[in-house]
């Protein structure tokens, strides 16, 4: 237990090991596993150190991204990273049904230590443009070098934003218009089919991207299973291996592929006069 006192050493708050406020100067506080309490105080600090809105008796998590209702035992709105597995099967679920051991300050589906151990994690500062998450992470091999990560839904030859789809050239123009340089920048597209060639035999998205940037680019031939999270300008992406038992649902293994700029001649046909 941790006790917060004023200058006169009077007890103001008593906090347990999970950061829940369990006592005030005049009374104790108890919670249900989901954080419901009858002792709502205007101070707002409650279960696991999260703000409890005294009017709605709900927890606004992720800086107001979603409200968790301890009375309903779930979120009041779906996770915008669902459906299709990104936010979990149940898009309203709170900490995968384990509120005692889990916490969810972002309002998104939580990552577990097990997934973090078996997956490949990328994290860093960035921004979101038309629903596409773009951020720089530390290079996994070359110390001191940055890797540009793009997290989006994809299809052969394009990636999908919230409003529209983008060809490699259109997406490069979009980034440049938002002051994100792509020339000579090694990139990693965490998007399904970003390394898949077009049906009519055209070059894949990452092949065309490598020709545009002149730098190495990594993508995926098939579907890629990943968990994504963000908090302000902090972004995370955890790429998960595809267990053989689940491939009937997720499709074949992602099939990571790397394109390098040393063999990029005649990848994209040019019109001639």
mmCIF file with all atom_site columns, C-alpha atoms in Angstrom, residues 160-252:
data_model
loop_
_atom_site.group_PDB
_atom_site.id
_atom_site.type_symbol
_atom_site.label_atom_id
_atom_site.label_alt_id
_atom_site.label_comp_id
_atom_site.label_asym_id
_atom_site.label_entity_id
_atom_site.label_seq_id
_atom_site.pdbx_PDB_ins_code
_atom_site.Cartn_x
_atom_site.Cartn_y
_atom_site.Cartn_z
_atom_site.occupancy
_atom_site.B_iso_or_equiv
_atom_site.pdbx_formal_charge
_atom_site.auth_seq_id
_atom_site.auth_comp_id
_atom_site.auth_asym_id
_atom_site.auth_atom_id
_atom_site.pdbx_PDB_model_num
ATOM 1  C CA . UNK A 1 160 ? -5.855  1.121   -48.395 1.00 0.00 ? 160 UNK A CA 1
ATOM 2  C CA . UNK A 1 161 ? -6.479  4.292   -46.433 1.00 0.00 ? 161 UNK A CA 1
ATOM 3  C CA . UNK A 1 162 ? -9.665  5.264   -44.660 1.00 0.00 ? 162 UNK A CA 1
ATOM 4  C CA . UNK A 1 163 ? -10.975 7.217   -47.633 1.00 0.00 ? 163 UNK A CA 1
ATOM 5  C CA . UNK A 1 164 ? -9.273  5.565   -50.627 1.00 0.00 ? 164 UNK A CA 1
ATOM 6  C CA . UNK A 1 165 ? -6.613  3.220   -51.945 1.00 0.00 ? 165 UNK A CA 1
ATOM 7  C CA . UNK A 1 166 ? -3.124  4.340   -53.007 1.00 0.00 ? 166 UNK A CA 1
ATOM 8  C CA . UNK A 1 167 ? -0.709  3.158   -55.645 1.00 0.00 ? 167 UNK A CA 1
ATOM 9  C CA . UNK A 1 168 ? 2.996   3.380   -54.717 1.00 0.00 ? 168 UNK A CA 1
ATOM 10 C CA . UNK A 1 169 ? 3.402   6.710   -56.522 1.00 0.00 ? 169 UNK A CA 1
ATOM 11 C CA . UNK A 1 170 ? 0.234   8.160   -54.993 1.00 0.00 ? 170 UNK A CA 1
ATOM 12 C CA . UNK A 1 171 ? 1.295   7.072   -51.524 1.00 0.00 ? 171 UNK A CA 1
ATOM 13 C CA . UNK A 1 172 ? 4.777   8.524   -51.963 1.00 0.00 ? 172 UNK A CA 1
ATOM 14 C CA . UNK A 1 173 ? 3.220   11.841  -52.996 1.00 0.00 ? 173 UNK A CA 1
ATOM 15 C CA . UNK A 1 174 ? 0.937   11.685  -49.943 1.00 0.00 ? 174 UNK A CA 1
ATOM 16 C CA . UNK A 1 175 ? 3.883   11.237  -47.573 1.00 0.00 ? 175 UNK A CA 1
ATOM 17 C CA . UNK A 1 176 ? 5.962   13.961  -49.198 1.00 0.00 ? 176 UNK A CA 1
ATOM 18 C CA . UNK A 1 177 ? 3.005   16.364  -48.984 1.00 0.00 ? 177 UNK A CA 1
ATOM 19 C CA . UNK A 1 178 ? 2.964   15.649  -45.236 1.00 0.00 ? 178 UNK A CA 1
ATOM 20 C CA . UNK A 1 179 ? 6.703   16.386  -44.886 1.00 0.00 ? 179 UNK A CA 1
ATOM 21 C CA . UNK A 1 180 ? 7.752   12.729  -44.697 1.00 0.00 ? 180 UNK A CA 1
ATOM 22 C CA . UNK A 1 181 ? 10.786  12.113  -46.887 1.00 0.00 ? 181 UNK A CA 1
ATOM 23 C CA . UNK A 1 182 ? 10.931  8.777   -48.723 1.00 0.00 ? 182 UNK A CA 1
ATOM 24 C CA . UNK A 1 183 ? 14.030  9.153   -50.903 1.00 0.00 ? 183 UNK A CA 1
ATOM 25 C CA . UNK A 1 184 ? 16.727  6.752   -49.726 1.00 0.00 ? 184 UNK A CA 1
ATOM 26 C CA . UNK A 1 185 ? 14.591  5.703   -46.760 1.00 0.00 ? 185 UNK A CA 1
ATOM 27 C CA . UNK A 1 186 ? 14.394  1.977   -45.984 1.00 0.00 ? 186 UNK A CA 1
ATOM 28 C CA . UNK A 1 187 ? 10.754  1.040   -45.482 1.00 0.00 ? 187 UNK A CA 1
ATOM 29 C CA . UNK A 1 188 ? 8.649   -1.750  -44.017 1.00 0.00 ? 188 UNK A CA 1
ATOM 30 C CA . UNK A 1 189 ? 5.038   -2.182  -45.153 1.00 0.00 ? 189 UNK A CA 1
ATOM 31 C CA . UNK A 1 190 ? 3.010   -4.104  -42.575 1.00 0.00 ? 190 UNK A CA 1
ATOM 32 C CA . UNK A 1 191 ? 0.197   -4.667  -45.045 1.00 0.00 ? 191 UNK A CA 1
ATOM 33 C CA . UNK A 1 192 ? -1.280  -7.812  -46.546 1.00 0.00 ? 192 UNK A CA 1
ATOM 34 C CA . UNK A 1 193 ? -0.161  -8.595  -50.116 1.00 0.00 ? 193 UNK A CA 1
ATOM 35 C CA . UNK A 1 194 ? 2.295   -5.681  -50.216 1.00 0.00 ? 194 UNK A CA 1
ATOM 36 C CA . UNK A 1 195 ? 4.851   -8.037  -51.813 1.00 0.00 ? 195 UNK A CA 1
ATOM 37 C CA . UNK A 1 196 ? 2.350   -9.839  -54.056 1.00 0.00 ? 196 UNK A CA 1
ATOM 38 C CA . UNK A 1 197 ? 2.619   -9.211  -57.820 1.00 0.00 ? 197 UNK A CA 1
ATOM 39 C CA . UNK A 1 198 ? -0.401  -7.939  -59.704 1.00 0.00 ? 198 UNK A CA 1
ATOM 40 C CA . UNK A 1 199 ? -2.691  -10.486 -61.354 1.00 0.00 ? 199 UNK A CA 1
ATOM 41 C CA . UNK A 1 200 ? -1.675  -9.358  -64.839 1.00 0.00 ? 200 UNK A CA 1
ATOM 42 C CA . UNK A 1 201 ? 2.003   -9.728  -63.984 1.00 0.00 ? 201 UNK A CA 1
ATOM 43 C CA . UNK A 1 202 ? 2.798   -6.195  -62.853 1.00 0.00 ? 202 UNK A CA 1
ATOM 44 C CA . UNK A 1 203 ? 5.339   -5.468  -60.129 1.00 0.00 ? 203 UNK A CA 1
ATOM 45 C CA . UNK A 1 204 ? 4.327   -5.696  -56.484 1.00 0.00 ? 204 UNK A CA 1
ATOM 46 C CA . UNK A 1 205 ? 3.776   -2.627  -54.330 1.00 0.00 ? 205 UNK A CA 1
ATOM 47 C CA . UNK A 1 206 ? 7.162   -2.933  -52.621 1.00 0.00 ? 206 UNK A CA 1
ATOM 48 C CA . UNK A 1 207 ? 8.996   -3.451  -55.916 1.00 0.00 ? 207 UNK A CA 1
ATOM 49 C CA . UNK A 1 208 ? 7.537   -0.225  -57.248 1.00 0.00 ? 208 UNK A CA 1
ATOM 50 C CA . UNK A 1 209 ? 8.216   1.499   -53.915 1.00 0.00 ? 209 UNK A CA 1
ATOM 51 C CA . UNK A 1 210 ? 11.881  0.474   -54.049 1.00 0.00 ? 210 UNK A CA 1
ATOM 52 C CA . UNK A 1 211 ? 12.176  1.992   -57.513 1.00 0.00 ? 211 UNK A CA 1
ATOM 53 C CA . UNK A 1 212 ? 10.669  5.245   -56.212 1.00 0.00 ? 212 UNK A CA 1
ATOM 54 C CA . UNK A 1 213 ? 12.808  5.491   -53.060 1.00 0.00 ? 213 UNK A CA 1
ATOM 55 C CA . UNK A 1 214 ? 16.008  3.785   -54.176 1.00 0.00 ? 214 UNK A CA 1
ATOM 56 C CA . UNK A 1 215 ? 16.101  1.961   -50.843 1.00 0.00 ? 215 UNK A CA 1
ATOM 57 C CA . UNK A 1 216 ? 15.412  -1.516  -49.517 1.00 0.00 ? 216 UNK A CA 1
ATOM 58 C CA . UNK A 1 217 ? 11.750  -2.270  -48.805 1.00 0.00 ? 217 UNK A CA 1
ATOM 59 C CA . UNK A 1 218 ? 10.127  -5.147  -46.915 1.00 0.00 ? 218 UNK A CA 1
ATOM 60 C CA . UNK A 1 219 ? 6.583   -6.429  -47.391 1.00 0.00 ? 219 UNK A CA 1
ATOM 61 C CA . UNK A 1 220 ? 4.440   -9.568  -47.312 1.00 0.00 ? 220 UNK A CA 1
ATOM 62 C CA . UNK A 1 221 ? 3.230   -11.857 -50.110 1.00 0.00 ? 221 UNK A CA 1
ATOM 63 C CA . UNK A 1 222 ? 0.134   -13.059 -48.240 1.00 0.00 ? 222 UNK A CA 1
ATOM 64 C CA . UNK A 1 223 ? -1.905  -11.968 -45.238 1.00 0.00 ? 223 UNK A CA 1
ATOM 65 C CA . UNK A 1 224 ? 0.045   -10.725 -42.234 1.00 0.00 ? 224 UNK A CA 1
ATOM 66 C CA . UNK A 1 225 ? -1.372  -11.025 -38.717 1.00 0.00 ? 225 UNK A CA 1
ATOM 67 C CA . UNK A 1 226 ? -0.460  -8.081  -36.522 1.00 0.00 ? 226 UNK A CA 1
ATOM 68 C CA . UNK A 1 227 ? -1.624  -6.251  -33.423 1.00 0.00 ? 227 UNK A CA 1
ATOM 69 C CA . UNK A 1 228 ? -1.520  -2.479  -33.590 1.00 0.00 ? 228 UNK A CA 1
ATOM 70 C CA . UNK A 1 229 ? -1.770  0.156   -30.888 1.00 0.00 ? 229 UNK A CA 1
ATOM 71 C CA . UNK A 1 230 ? -1.232  3.885   -30.602 1.00 0.00 ? 230 UNK A CA 1
ATOM 72 C CA . UNK A 1 231 ? -1.257  6.530   -27.904 1.00 0.00 ? 231 UNK A CA 1
ATOM 73 C CA . UNK A 1 232 ? -0.855  10.046  -29.247 1.00 0.00 ? 232 UNK A CA 1
ATOM 74 C CA . UNK A 1 233 ? 2.196   9.975   -31.518 1.00 0.00 ? 233 UNK A CA 1
ATOM 75 C CA . UNK A 1 234 ? 3.490   6.689   -30.053 1.00 0.00 ? 234 UNK A CA 1
ATOM 76 C CA . UNK A 1 235 ? 2.823   3.720   -32.332 1.00 0.00 ? 235 UNK A CA 1
ATOM 77 C CA . UNK A 1 236 ? 3.326   -0.021  -31.896 1.00 0.00 ? 236 UNK A CA 1
ATOM 78 C CA . UNK A 1 237 ? 2.963   -2.958  -34.259 1.00 0.00 ? 237 UNK A CA 1
ATOM 79 C CA . UNK A 1 238 ? 3.460   -6.569  -33.233 1.00 0.00 ? 238 UNK A CA 1
ATOM 80 C CA . UNK A 1 239 ? 3.742   -9.053  -36.103 1.00 0.00 ? 239 UNK A CA 1
ATOM 81 C CA . UNK A 1 240 ? 2.617   -12.515 -35.069 1.00 0.00 ? 240 UNK A CA 1
ATOM 82 C CA . UNK A 1 241 ? 3.695   -15.847 -36.510 1.00 0.00 ? 241 UNK A CA 1
ATOM 83 C CA . UNK A 1 242 ? 0.871   -17.795 -38.106 1.00 0.00 ? 242 UNK A CA 1
ATOM 84 C CA . UNK A 1 243 ? 0.378   -21.073 -36.211 1.00 0.00 ? 243 UNK A CA 1
ATOM 85 C CA . UNK A 1 244 ? -0.171  -24.005 -38.541 1.00 0.00 ? 244 UNK A CA 1
ATOM 86 C CA . UNK A 1 245 ? -3.437  -24.830 -36.768 1.00 0.00 ? 245 UNK A CA 1
ATOM 87 C CA . UNK A 1 246 ? -4.861  -21.385 -37.565 1.00 0.00 ? 246 UNK A CA 1
ATOM 88 C CA . UNK A 1 247 ? -3.910  -21.148 -41.228 1.00 0.00 ? 247 UNK A CA 1
ATOM 89 C CA . UNK A 1 248 ? -7.377  -22.278 -42.293 1.00 0.00 ? 248 UNK A CA 1
ATOM 90 C CA . UNK A 1 249 ? -8.563  -18.963 -40.840 1.00 0.00 ? 249 UNK A CA 1
ATOM 91 C CA . UNK A 1 250 ? -5.670  -16.584 -41.505 1.00 0.00 ? 250 UNK A CA 1
ATOM 92 C CA . UNK A 1 251 ? -4.417  -18.033 -44.774 1.00 0.00 ? 251 UNK A CA 1
ATOM 93 C CA . UNK A 1 252 ? -0.829  -19.114 -45.515 1.00 0.00 ? 252 UNK A CA 1
#
